[in-house]
mmCIF file of C-alpha atoms and ligand atoms in Angstrom:
data_model
loop_
_atom_site.group_PDB
_atom_site.id
_atom_site.type_symbol
_atom_site.label_atom_id
_atom_site.label_comp_id
_atom_site.label_asym_id
_atom_site.label_seq_id
_atom_site.Cartn_x
_atom_site.Cartn_y
_atom_site.Cartn_z
ATOM 1 C CA VAL A 1 -20.864 7.424 -30.257
ATOM 2 C CA THR A 2 -20.142 3.798 -29.521
ATOM 3 C CA LEU A 3 -18.040 1.347 -31.462
ATOM 4 C CA SER A 4 -19.263 0.331 -34.957
ATOM 5 C CA GLY A 5 -19.314 -3.281 -36.056
ATOM 6 C CA LEU A 6 -16.067 -2.818 -37.908
ATOM 7 C CA GLU A 7 -14.488 -1.125 -34.822
ATOM 8 C CA GLN A 8 -15.514 -4.045 -32.711
ATOM 9 C CA LYS A 9 -13.625 -6.216 -35.168
ATOM 10 C CA ILE A 10 -10.619 -4.053 -34.740
ATOM 11 C CA VAL A 11 -10.833 -4.450 -31.038
ATOM 12 C CA GLN A 12 -10.895 -8.258 -31.422
ATOM 13 C CA ALA A 13 -8.150 -8.380 -33.971
ATOM 14 C CA VAL A 14 -5.878 -6.429 -31.670
ATOM 15 C CA GLU A 15 -6.796 -8.577 -28.667
ATOM 16 C CA SER A 16 -5.874 -11.702 -30.676
ATOM 17 C CA ARG A 17 -2.419 -10.236 -31.163
ATOM 18 C CA LYS A 18 -1.763 -9.999 -27.384
ATOM 19 C CA SER A 19 1.093 -12.418 -27.252
ATOM 20 C CA ALA A 20 2.474 -11.293 -30.611
ATOM 21 C CA LEU A 21 2.630 -7.699 -29.385
ATOM 22 C CA LEU A 22 4.646 -8.887 -26.285
ATOM 23 C CA GLU A 23 7.086 -10.856 -28.433
ATOM 24 C CA ASP A 24 7.489 -7.919 -30.863
ATOM 25 C CA LEU A 25 8.192 -5.685 -27.794
ATOM 26 C CA ARG A 26 10.810 -8.138 -26.616
ATOM 27 C CA LEU A 27 12.435 -8.118 -30.083
ATOM 28 C CA HIS A 28 12.643 -4.413 -30.323
ATOM 29 C CA VAL A 29 13.613 -3.734 -26.702
ATOM 30 C CA GLU A 30 16.528 -6.149 -27.037
ATOM 31 C CA ILE A 31 17.942 -4.418 -30.075
ATOM 32 C CA PRO A 32 20.087 -1.716 -28.455
ATOM 33 C CA THR A 33 19.384 1.650 -30.081
ATOM 34 C CA GLY A 34 20.821 3.986 -27.448
ATOM 35 C CA GLY A 35 24.258 5.663 -27.402
ATOM 36 C CA PHE A 36 24.305 6.444 -31.123
ATOM 37 C CA ASN A 37 24.335 2.714 -31.896
ATOM 38 C CA GLU A 38 23.694 3.036 -35.598
ATOM 39 C CA ASP A 39 23.798 -0.749 -36.110
ATOM 40 C CA GLY A 40 20.836 -1.231 -33.788
ATOM 41 C CA ILE A 41 18.956 1.652 -35.319
ATOM 42 C CA GLU A 42 19.570 0.319 -38.779
ATOM 43 C CA LEU A 43 18.298 -3.186 -37.799
ATOM 44 C CA THR A 44 15.172 -1.609 -36.260
ATOM 45 C CA ARG A 45 14.685 0.483 -39.370
ATOM 46 C CA GLN A 46 15.001 -2.611 -41.617
ATOM 47 C CA LEU A 47 12.564 -4.729 -39.552
ATOM 48 C CA LEU A 48 9.920 -2.010 -39.438
ATOM 49 C CA THR A 49 10.357 -0.868 -43.032
ATOM 50 C CA ALA A 50 9.907 -4.509 -44.230
ATOM 51 C CA ARG A 51 6.499 -4.671 -42.434
ATOM 52 C CA LEU A 52 5.519 -1.246 -43.762
ATOM 53 C CA LYS A 53 6.385 -2.364 -47.302
ATOM 54 C CA GLY A 54 4.350 -5.500 -46.676
ATOM 55 C CA LEU A 55 1.385 -3.299 -46.185
ATOM 56 C CA GLY A 56 2.040 -1.762 -49.579
ATOM 57 C CA ALA A 57 3.431 1.492 -48.194
ATOM 58 C CA ILE A 58 5.624 3.603 -50.448
ATOM 59 C CA HIS A 59 8.795 4.008 -48.650
ATOM 60 C CA ARG A 60 11.773 6.405 -48.935
ATOM 61 C CA GLN A 61 14.742 7.356 -46.749
ATOM 62 C CA VAL A 62 15.637 10.884 -45.980
ATOM 63 C CA PRO A 63 19.336 11.444 -45.189
ATOM 64 C CA GLY A 64 19.945 13.267 -41.909
ATOM 65 C CA ASP A 65 21.350 16.758 -41.651
ATOM 66 C CA THR A 66 24.520 17.438 -39.685
ATOM 67 C CA LYS A 67 24.376 18.723 -36.141
ATOM 68 C CA PRO A 68 26.217 21.939 -35.064
ATOM 69 C CA GLY A 69 29.538 20.916 -33.581
ATOM 70 C CA TRP A 70 29.230 23.081 -30.406
ATOM 71 C CA LEU A 71 26.294 21.010 -29.188
ATOM 72 C CA GLY A 72 28.740 18.358 -27.876
ATOM 73 C CA GLY A 73 28.187 19.855 -24.469
ATOM 74 C CA GLY A 74 31.788 19.698 -23.325
ATOM 75 C CA THR A 75 31.421 16.053 -22.464
ATOM 76 C CA GLY A 76 32.865 14.543 -25.598
ATOM 77 C CA GLY A 77 29.394 13.932 -26.975
ATOM 78 C CA ASP A 78 28.707 12.589 -30.311
ATOM 79 C CA CYS A 79 29.901 15.374 -32.508
ATOM 80 C CA GLY A 80 32.235 14.526 -35.334
ATOM 81 C CA VAL A 81 31.878 10.777 -34.884
ATOM 82 C CA TYR A 82 28.201 10.126 -35.306
ATOM 83 C CA ILE A 83 26.920 9.608 -38.865
ATOM 84 C CA PRO A 84 23.731 11.595 -39.250
ATOM 85 C CA SER A 85 20.853 9.260 -38.947
ATOM 86 C CA THR A 86 18.496 8.580 -41.744
ATOM 87 C CA SER A 87 14.712 8.883 -41.356
ATOM 88 C CA VAL A 88 12.219 6.611 -42.998
ATOM 89 C CA CYS A 89 8.841 7.846 -44.349
ATOM 90 C CA ALA A 90 6.471 5.068 -45.359
ATOM 91 C CA ARG A 91 3.180 6.228 -46.828
ATOM 92 C CA LEU A 92 -0.039 4.397 -47.567
ATOM 93 C CA GLY A 93 -3.216 5.777 -49.098
ATOM 94 C CA ASN A 94 -3.632 8.830 -51.293
ATOM 95 C CA ALA A 95 -6.552 10.610 -49.641
ATOM 96 C CA ILE A 96 -6.502 14.370 -49.804
ATOM 97 C CA ASP A 97 -8.110 14.817 -46.448
ATOM 98 C CA GLY A 98 -7.769 12.960 -43.137
ATOM 99 C CA ARG A 99 -4.118 12.184 -43.662
ATOM 100 C CA VAL A 100 -2.416 11.044 -40.518
ATOM 101 C CA LEU A 101 1.293 11.472 -39.801
ATOM 102 C CA ILE A 102 2.483 8.943 -37.265
ATOM 103 C CA ALA A 103 5.942 9.767 -35.819
ATOM 104 C CA GLY A 104 8.110 7.387 -33.866
ATOM 105 C CA HIS A 105 11.741 7.471 -32.660
ATOM 106 C CA MET A 106 13.885 4.305 -32.754
ATOM 107 C CA ASP A 107 16.574 5.600 -30.477
ATOM 108 C CA THR A 108 16.684 5.311 -26.648
ATOM 109 C CA VAL A 109 18.891 6.860 -24.037
ATOM 110 C CA HIS A 110 20.324 3.545 -22.870
ATOM 111 C CA ASP A 111 23.937 2.533 -23.218
ATOM 112 C CA PRO A 112 24.053 -0.321 -25.748
ATOM 113 C CA ALA A 113 26.928 -1.896 -23.815
ATOM 114 C CA GLY A 114 25.508 -1.369 -20.402
ATOM 115 C CA PRO A 115 23.813 -3.971 -18.148
ATOM 116 C CA PHE A 116 20.213 -2.936 -18.911
ATOM 117 C CA ARG A 117 19.674 -4.915 -22.097
ATOM 118 C CA LEU A 118 16.711 -7.347 -21.786
ATOM 119 C CA LEU A 119 13.001 -7.209 -21.430
ATOM 120 C CA SER A 120 12.247 -8.726 -17.964
ATOM 121 C CA ILE A 121 8.617 -9.658 -17.330
ATOM 122 C CA ALA A 122 7.477 -9.310 -13.717
ATOM 123 C CA PRO A 123 5.816 -12.247 -11.977
ATOM 124 C CA GLY A 124 2.054 -11.892 -12.776
ATOM 125 C CA ARG A 125 2.912 -10.600 -16.259
ATOM 126 C CA LYS A 126 1.369 -7.190 -15.615
ATOM 127 C CA THR A 127 4.525 -5.136 -16.066
ATOM 128 C CA ALA A 128 7.999 -5.558 -17.564
ATOM 129 C CA THR A 129 11.223 -3.597 -17.527
ATOM 130 C CA GLY A 130 13.570 -3.012 -20.376
ATOM 131 C CA PRO A 131 15.559 -0.289 -22.183
ATOM 132 C CA GLY A 132 13.169 1.835 -24.185
ATOM 133 C CA CYS A 133 10.162 -0.393 -23.387
ATOM 134 C CA VAL A 134 7.879 2.645 -23.000
ATOM 135 C CA ASP A 135 10.058 5.361 -24.594
ATOM 136 C CA MET A 136 9.228 4.293 -27.194
ATOM 137 C CA LYS A 137 9.618 0.713 -28.383
ATOM 138 C CA GLY A 138 6.132 -0.012 -27.010
ATOM 139 C CA GLY A 139 4.751 2.857 -29.091
ATOM 140 C CA LEU A 140 6.477 1.541 -32.239
ATOM 141 C CA VAL A 141 5.142 -1.952 -31.712
ATOM 142 C CA ILE A 142 1.490 -0.905 -31.161
ATOM 143 C CA ALA A 143 1.523 1.494 -34.053
ATOM 144 C CA MET A 144 2.876 -1.209 -36.395
ATOM 145 C CA ALA A 145 0.212 -3.631 -35.177
ATOM 146 C CA ALA A 146 -2.549 -1.076 -35.463
ATOM 147 C CA LEU A 147 -1.668 -0.422 -39.122
ATOM 148 C CA GLU A 148 -1.515 -4.146 -39.846
ATOM 149 C CA VAL A 149 -4.831 -4.770 -38.262
ATOM 150 C CA LEU A 150 -6.484 -1.985 -40.306
ATOM 151 C CA GLU A 151 -4.999 -3.429 -43.487
ATOM 152 C CA GLU A 152 -6.020 -7.005 -42.514
ATOM 153 C CA LEU A 153 -9.639 -5.880 -42.033
ATOM 154 C CA GLY A 154 -9.707 -3.737 -45.134
ATOM 155 C CA VAL A 155 -10.261 -0.497 -43.180
ATOM 156 C CA PRO A 156 -9.410 2.437 -45.415
ATOM 157 C CA ALA A 157 -6.651 4.496 -43.812
ATOM 158 C CA SER A 158 -4.370 7.215 -45.048
ATOM 159 C CA TRP A 159 -1.147 7.531 -43.184
ATOM 160 C CA THR A 160 2.553 8.146 -43.227
ATOM 161 C CA PHE A 161 4.805 6.476 -40.614
ATOM 162 C CA LEU A 162 7.957 8.460 -40.016
ATOM 163 C CA LEU A 163 10.759 6.761 -38.136
ATOM 164 C CA ASN A 164 13.724 8.753 -36.921
ATOM 165 C CA GLY A 165 16.759 7.812 -34.905
ATOM 166 C CA ASP A 166 17.796 10.988 -33.032
ATOM 167 C CA GLU A 167 14.845 12.196 -30.962
ATOM 168 C CA GLU A 168 16.645 11.648 -27.610
ATOM 169 C CA THR A 169 19.563 13.813 -28.803
ATOM 170 C CA GLY A 170 17.392 16.750 -30.003
ATOM 171 C CA THR A 171 16.203 15.725 -33.530
ATOM 172 C CA TYR A 172 18.917 17.809 -35.145
ATOM 173 C CA HIS A 173 19.431 15.238 -37.954
ATOM 174 C CA SER A 174 15.761 14.528 -38.754
ATOM 175 C CA GLU A 175 14.025 17.847 -38.065
ATOM 176 C CA ARG A 176 13.852 18.742 -41.745
ATOM 177 C CA ALA A 177 12.261 15.374 -42.578
ATOM 178 C CA ILE A 178 9.651 15.894 -39.917
ATOM 179 C CA ARG A 179 8.804 19.402 -40.992
ATOM 180 C CA GLU A 180 8.499 18.362 -44.675
ATOM 181 C CA GLN A 181 6.167 15.549 -43.763
ATOM 182 C CA ALA A 182 4.108 17.682 -41.441
ATOM 183 C CA VAL A 183 3.085 19.983 -44.312
ATOM 184 C CA GLY A 184 1.257 17.254 -46.273
ATOM 185 C CA HIS A 185 -0.841 15.879 -43.460
ATOM 186 C CA ASP A 186 -3.976 16.810 -41.504
ATOM 187 C CA PHE A 187 -3.267 15.156 -38.127
ATOM 188 C CA GLY A 188 -0.122 14.376 -36.177
ATOM 189 C CA LEU A 189 0.257 11.416 -33.755
ATOM 190 C CA ALA A 190 3.547 10.877 -31.910
ATOM 191 C CA LEU A 191 4.099 7.659 -30.122
ATOM 192 C CA GLU A 192 5.559 8.962 -26.879
ATOM 193 C CA PRO A 193 4.522 7.144 -23.736
ATOM 194 C CA ALA A 194 1.372 8.322 -21.995
ATOM 195 C CA LEU A 195 1.777 10.657 -19.010
ATOM 196 C CA PRO A 196 1.262 9.015 -15.572
ATOM 197 C CA GLY A 197 -2.303 7.731 -15.326
ATOM 198 C CA GLY A 198 -2.530 7.309 -19.103
ATOM 199 C CA ALA A 199 -2.988 11.056 -19.623
ATOM 200 C CA LEU A 200 -2.528 12.799 -22.952
ATOM 201 C CA ALA A 201 -0.147 15.807 -23.041
ATOM 202 C CA ILE A 202 -1.993 18.596 -24.728
ATOM 203 C CA GLU A 203 0.477 21.402 -23.944
ATOM 204 C CA ARG A 204 4.308 21.331 -23.891
ATOM 205 C CA VAL A 205 6.927 23.912 -23.162
ATOM 206 C CA GLY A 206 9.684 24.554 -25.706
ATOM 207 C CA SER A 207 13.370 23.881 -25.176
ATOM 208 C CA GLY A 208 16.575 25.360 -26.446
ATOM 209 C CA GLN A 209 20.287 24.721 -26.096
ATOM 210 C CA PHE A 210 22.962 27.347 -25.752
ATOM 211 C CA MET A 211 26.714 27.749 -25.255
ATOM 212 C CA ILE A 212 28.639 30.697 -23.821
ATOM 213 C CA GLU A 213 32.282 30.735 -24.727
ATOM 214 C CA THR A 214 34.647 33.315 -23.176
ATOM 215 C CA ARG A 215 38.114 34.360 -24.226
ATOM 216 C CA GLY A 216 40.806 35.991 -22.032
ATOM 217 C CA ARG A 217 44.562 36.345 -22.023
ATOM 218 C CA ALA A 218 46.842 33.658 -20.534
ATOM 219 C CA ALA A 219 49.483 34.624 -17.938
ATOM 220 C CA HIS A 220 51.509 32.999 -15.212
ATOM 221 C CA ALA A 221 49.530 33.467 -12.030
ATOM 222 C CA GLY A 222 52.585 34.159 -9.946
ATOM 223 C CA ARG A 223 54.915 36.187 -12.215
ATOM 224 C CA GLU A 224 52.546 38.107 -14.530
ATOM 225 C CA PHE A 225 49.135 37.997 -12.960
ATOM 226 C CA ALA A 226 48.230 41.569 -13.841
ATOM 227 C CA LYS A 227 48.918 40.901 -17.518
ATOM 228 C CA GLY A 228 46.325 38.145 -17.636
ATOM 229 C CA VAL A 229 42.631 38.450 -18.349
ATOM 230 C CA SER A 230 40.646 35.554 -16.894
ATOM 231 C CA ALA A 231 38.166 33.889 -19.225
ATOM 232 C CA VAL A 232 36.854 32.031 -16.215
ATOM 233 C CA ASN A 233 36.005 35.195 -14.359
ATOM 234 C CA LYS A 234 34.213 36.544 -17.384
ATOM 235 C CA LEU A 235 32.321 33.293 -17.734
ATOM 236 C CA ALA A 236 31.306 33.580 -14.063
ATOM 237 C CA GLU A 237 29.796 36.986 -14.756
ATOM 238 C CA CYS A 238 27.840 35.586 -17.638
ATOM 239 C CA ILE A 239 26.651 32.669 -15.612
ATOM 240 C CA LEU A 240 25.280 34.973 -12.940
ATOM 241 C CA ALA A 241 23.486 37.032 -15.639
ATOM 242 C CA VAL A 242 21.894 33.738 -16.885
ATOM 243 C CA ALA A 243 20.975 32.804 -13.282
ATOM 244 C CA ARG A 244 18.867 35.956 -13.097
ATOM 245 C CA MET A 245 16.932 35.054 -16.280
ATOM 246 C CA PRO A 246 14.386 32.307 -15.226
ATOM 247 C CA ARG A 247 10.900 33.292 -14.183
ATOM 248 C CA PRO A 248 9.534 29.925 -13.085
ATOM 249 C CA GLU A 249 6.141 31.498 -12.257
ATOM 250 C CA ALA A 250 5.919 32.460 -15.933
ATOM 251 C CA GLY A 251 7.215 29.145 -17.126
ATOM 252 C CA THR A 252 10.747 30.159 -18.221
ATOM 253 C CA VAL A 253 13.690 28.180 -17.108
ATOM 254 C CA ALA A 254 17.483 28.628 -17.778
ATOM 255 C CA ASN A 255 19.854 25.988 -16.511
ATOM 256 C CA ILE A 256 23.645 26.111 -16.786
ATOM 257 C CA GLY A 257 25.951 23.087 -16.844
ATOM 258 C CA PRO A 258 28.309 21.564 -17.779
ATOM 259 C CA LEU A 259 31.274 23.993 -17.560
ATOM 260 C CA ARG A 260 34.803 24.058 -18.849
ATOM 261 C CA GLY A 261 37.637 26.506 -17.964
ATOM 262 C CA GLY A 262 41.342 26.678 -17.145
ATOM 263 C CA VAL A 263 44.072 24.060 -17.403
ATOM 264 C CA ALA A 264 46.132 24.636 -14.216
ATOM 265 C CA THR A 265 45.769 26.509 -10.946
ATOM 266 C CA ASN A 266 48.851 28.651 -11.601
ATOM 267 C CA ALA A 267 47.751 29.933 -15.037
ATOM 268 C CA VAL A 268 45.294 32.644 -15.806
ATOM 269 C CA PRO A 269 42.809 30.859 -18.111
ATOM 270 C CA ASP A 270 42.420 32.210 -21.600
ATOM 271 C CA SER A 271 39.314 30.210 -22.514
ATOM 272 C CA ALA A 272 36.199 28.891 -20.760
ATOM 273 C CA ALA A 273 32.816 27.735 -21.771
ATOM 274 C CA ALA A 274 29.377 26.885 -20.344
ATOM 275 C CA TRP A 275 26.555 24.879 -21.867
ATOM 276 C CA GLY A 276 22.934 25.273 -20.859
ATOM 277 C CA ASN A 277 19.266 24.667 -21.581
ATOM 278 C CA VAL A 278 16.310 26.994 -21.547
ATOM 279 C CA ARG A 279 12.561 26.095 -21.396
ATOM 280 C CA PHE A 280 9.738 28.480 -22.387
ATOM 281 C CA PRO A 281 5.932 28.408 -22.685
ATOM 282 C CA ASP A 282 5.504 30.395 -25.894
ATOM 283 C CA PRO A 283 7.407 32.042 -28.785
ATOM 284 C CA ALA A 284 7.415 35.468 -27.047
ATOM 285 C CA SER A 285 9.211 34.097 -24.000
ATOM 286 C CA ALA A 286 11.618 32.202 -26.334
ATOM 287 C CA ASP A 287 12.482 35.466 -28.074
ATOM 288 C CA GLU A 288 12.977 37.192 -24.725
ATOM 289 C CA LEU A 289 15.310 34.497 -23.364
ATOM 290 C CA GLY A 290 17.184 34.478 -26.749
ATOM 291 C CA ALA A 291 17.660 38.256 -26.612
ATOM 292 C CA MET A 292 18.971 38.081 -23.081
ATOM 293 C CA LEU A 293 21.511 35.395 -24.008
ATOM 294 C CA ASP A 294 22.509 37.285 -27.163
ATOM 295 C CA SER A 295 23.085 40.438 -25.115
ATOM 296 C CA LEU A 296 25.962 38.698 -23.373
ATOM 297 C CA GLN A 297 27.979 38.573 -26.495
ATOM 298 C CA THR A 298 30.783 41.174 -26.979
ATOM 299 C CA GLU A 299 32.426 42.691 -30.051
ATOM 300 C CA ALA A 300 34.698 40.165 -31.785
ATOM 301 C CA ASP A 301 37.924 41.961 -30.608
ATOM 302 C CA ALA A 302 36.811 42.687 -27.017
ATOM 303 C CA MET A 303 39.078 41.546 -24.178
ATOM 304 C CA PRO A 304 37.669 39.594 -22.451
ATOM 305 C CA GLY A 305 35.377 38.426 -25.273
ATOM 306 C CA VAL A 306 32.152 36.459 -25.206
ATOM 307 C CA VAL A 307 30.595 34.421 -27.992
ATOM 308 C CA VAL A 308 26.984 33.100 -27.513
ATOM 309 C CA ARG A 309 25.725 30.251 -29.592
ATOM 310 C CA ARG A 310 22.171 28.961 -29.340
ATOM 311 C CA SER A 311 19.709 26.666 -30.922
ATOM 312 C CA PHE A 312 16.085 26.808 -29.765
ATOM 313 C CA ASN A 313 15.325 23.501 -31.510
ATOM 314 C CA ARG A 314 12.079 22.544 -29.800
ATOM 315 C CA PRO A 315 9.482 25.295 -30.167
ATOM 316 C CA ALA A 316 6.835 25.564 -27.504
ATOM 317 C CA LYS A 317 3.681 23.544 -28.124
ATOM 318 C CA PRO A 318 0.768 25.562 -26.726
ATOM 319 C CA LEU A 319 -2.765 24.195 -26.924
ATOM 320 C CA ILE A 320 -4.212 25.282 -30.299
ATOM 321 C CA PRO A 321 -7.821 24.697 -31.433
ATOM 322 C CA GLY A 322 -6.867 22.001 -33.966
ATOM 323 C CA THR A 323 -4.902 20.045 -31.338
ATOM 324 C CA GLU A 324 -7.733 20.387 -28.873
ATOM 325 C CA ARG A 325 -10.238 18.958 -31.333
ATOM 326 C CA LEU A 326 -7.846 16.108 -32.067
ATOM 327 C CA ALA A 327 -7.318 15.392 -28.395
ATOM 328 C CA LEU A 328 -11.151 15.322 -27.849
ATOM 329 C CA ARG A 329 -11.422 12.930 -30.767
ATOM 330 C CA ALA A 330 -8.839 10.616 -29.105
ATOM 331 C CA ARG A 331 -10.730 10.936 -25.815
ATOM 332 C CA GLY A 332 -13.944 9.920 -27.616
ATOM 333 C CA VAL A 333 -12.221 6.732 -28.873
ATOM 334 C CA ALA A 334 -10.886 5.957 -25.379
ATOM 335 C CA GLU A 335 -14.272 6.418 -23.842
ATOM 336 C CA ASP A 336 -15.940 4.237 -26.498
ATOM 337 C CA LEU A 337 -13.388 1.562 -25.464
ATOM 338 C CA GLY A 338 -14.374 2.025 -21.803
ATOM 339 C CA MET A 339 -11.155 3.843 -20.880
ATOM 340 C CA THR A 340 -10.524 7.432 -19.771
ATOM 341 C CA LEU A 341 -8.100 9.929 -21.369
ATOM 342 C CA PRO A 342 -7.287 12.794 -19.013
ATOM 343 C CA PHE A 343 -5.441 15.866 -20.458
ATOM 344 C CA GLU A 344 -2.309 17.409 -18.901
ATOM 345 C CA LYS A 345 0.547 19.832 -19.514
ATOM 346 C CA THR A 346 4.134 18.829 -19.374
ATOM 347 C CA GLY A 347 7.580 20.433 -19.044
ATOM 348 C CA GLY A 348 9.073 17.746 -21.358
ATOM 349 C CA VAL A 349 9.643 18.144 -25.089
ATOM 350 C CA CYS A 350 9.460 15.798 -28.011
ATOM 351 C CA ASP A 351 9.039 15.664 -31.757
ATOM 352 C CA GLY A 352 5.366 16.672 -31.310
ATOM 353 C CA ASN A 353 6.730 20.211 -30.609
ATOM 354 C CA ILE A 354 8.253 20.300 -34.077
ATOM 355 C CA MET A 355 5.236 18.750 -35.807
ATOM 356 C CA GLN A 356 2.874 21.307 -34.388
ATOM 357 C CA ASP A 357 5.316 24.120 -34.995
ATOM 358 C CA ALA A 358 5.259 23.119 -38.694
ATOM 359 C CA GLY A 359 1.476 23.640 -38.630
ATOM 360 C CA LEU A 360 0.216 20.191 -37.960
ATOM 361 C CA PRO A 361 -2.314 19.701 -35.125
ATOM 362 C CA THR A 362 -0.550 17.042 -33.055
ATOM 363 C CA ILE A 363 -1.105 14.889 -29.996
ATOM 364 C CA ASP A 364 2.113 13.165 -28.923
ATOM 365 C CA THR A 365 1.524 10.785 -26.050
ATOM 366 C CA VAL A 366 -0.519 8.130 -27.807
ATOM 367 C CA GLY A 367 2.017 5.405 -26.999
ATOM 368 C CA VAL A 368 1.932 2.928 -24.155
ATOM 369 C CA ARG A 369 1.678 3.399 -20.381
ATOM 370 C CA GLY A 370 4.590 2.878 -18.025
ATOM 371 C CA GLY A 371 7.240 4.919 -16.141
ATOM 372 C CA GLY A 372 10.902 5.300 -15.142
ATOM 373 C CA LEU A 373 11.726 6.832 -18.494
ATOM 374 C CA HIS A 374 15.437 7.373 -19.117
ATOM 375 C CA THR A 375 16.415 5.283 -16.086
ATOM 376 C CA PRO A 376 17.497 1.637 -15.596
ATOM 377 C CA GLU A 377 14.019 1.102 -14.021
ATOM 378 C CA GLU A 378 12.099 1.923 -17.186
ATOM 379 C CA TRP A 379 8.913 -0.127 -17.083
ATOM 380 C CA ILE A 380 5.796 -0.787 -19.163
ATOM 381 C CA ASP A 381 2.273 -1.627 -18.100
ATOM 382 C CA LEU A 382 1.782 -4.677 -20.341
ATOM 383 C CA THR A 383 -1.990 -4.372 -20.399
ATOM 384 C CA SER A 384 -1.479 -1.061 -22.232
ATOM 385 C CA LEU A 385 -0.055 -2.847 -25.268
ATOM 386 C CA VAL A 386 -3.521 -4.134 -26.262
ATOM 387 C CA GLU A 387 -5.550 -1.181 -24.935
ATOM 388 C CA ARG A 388 -3.446 1.570 -26.474
ATOM 389 C CA CYS A 389 -3.151 -0.376 -29.744
ATOM 390 C CA GLN A 390 -6.929 -0.583 -29.946
ATOM 391 C CA MET A 391 -7.213 3.077 -29.226
ATOM 392 C CA LEU A 392 -4.649 3.990 -31.863
ATOM 393 C CA ALA A 393 -6.123 1.755 -34.570
ATOM 394 C CA ILE A 394 -9.624 3.093 -34.120
ATOM 395 C CA LEU A 395 -8.379 6.691 -33.954
ATOM 396 C CA ILE A 396 -6.405 6.259 -37.187
ATOM 397 C CA ALA A 397 -9.431 4.724 -38.878
ATOM 398 C CA ARG A 398 -11.814 7.517 -37.678
ATOM 399 C CA LEU A 399 -9.383 10.317 -38.589
ATOM 400 C CA SER A 400 -8.809 8.787 -42.061
ATOM 401 C CA ALA A 401 -12.546 8.300 -42.648
ATOM 402 C CA GLY A 402 -13.811 11.535 -41.220
ATOM 403 C CA GLY A 403 -11.267 13.862 -42.663
ATOM 404 C CA SER A 404 -10.344 17.103 -40.929
ATOM 405 C CA ALA A 405 -13.664 18.790 -41.727
ATOM 406 C CA ALA A 406 -15.613 16.049 -39.980
ATOM 407 C CA LEU A 407 -13.783 16.062 -36.704
ATOM 408 C CA ASP A 408 -16.958 16.648 -34.688
ATOM 409 C CA ALA A 409 -19.265 14.579 -36.773
ATOM 410 C CA PRO A 410 -20.469 11.216 -35.450
ATOM 411 C CA VAL A 411 -18.916 8.047 -36.966
ATOM 412 C CA THR A 412 -21.260 6.672 -39.580
ATOM 413 C CA ARG A 413 -19.325 3.585 -40.634
ATOM 414 C CA SER A 414 -20.916 0.211 -39.751
HETATM 415 ZN ZN1 ZN B 501 10.566 9.392 -26.441
#
């Protein structure tokens, strides 16, 4: 399969937007959307929604759900202050087959008041650094341009663009919106940055959060030590039990930290807590880790007592046949464009985990290329703006045209 005449027009139309893509990237990178900066997220939401409406998309906002309070992580966190973020779903086309759900997050991990604020283009204009430039403002920018190019050229496409504002903090507010949308679509595309070398992630582990809270009895360490029951000692036992859980060879991980416990060195502590994260390759290992954590919990009136809370919010994303076919379809587009698209596994998680868990075959690293994610060195390969936008536009067009039944059929459009 090579590019059809219409697909060659798509390639040219994206190429002609080269400087517009860069300017749009600058605009979005310089709107700070990290650190629960709802003003920045709202501005991003408005800018993108206006363009989606301009394409004739039907748009609606889905209010966010609240996040369990214990997930604050002992570090202050966002709980109790943060207004649950709203997700936007904009839909175009009413096909009953070949419906594409495109998911993008507007938030970043970067402090909105920190020094890393601007898009700085390197001499030679091949790369640039900036907060969220690859994760995932670049992805948002190319997806928006891809949809506009398809509309401009009259290419029929059936898609929903879902924008959320809490991916970096676990998608607690927008998970319901994602699951609801996943049900009505045939293919999922998430705009996370490509893996190193431009690779597509086809398998992801799952991830979960937990908190172990212990309760003891306070006593003066000098006068009444024997009357006390140390919550810290009990927590230490629990931590050692968790430390025995991981089986890295089988892909299970359990990490503990941060910790809290005690108020003064001369008082037996009556409360302590630890937060942690688990990673697992499949539902069975998630259940096994969950059962091990739950087994640490004691009866409510036990002394010392242990309460375990957990939220395994990112299910594992194993390679399923539908996702493999979708990945091969994306690879076909890349190769028709003269690019390569290697496949890889990753220990990271994203909203693609939720989309596929909701039954939607999903590939989730169709965004731009770059690196230094979640660091002040985050960078983007600027040539990927055009290349990945071309790939995305043609992929969306082919998926919309071919329908899910025709995934392996050659493209017949001319
Ligand atoms: Zn991301």
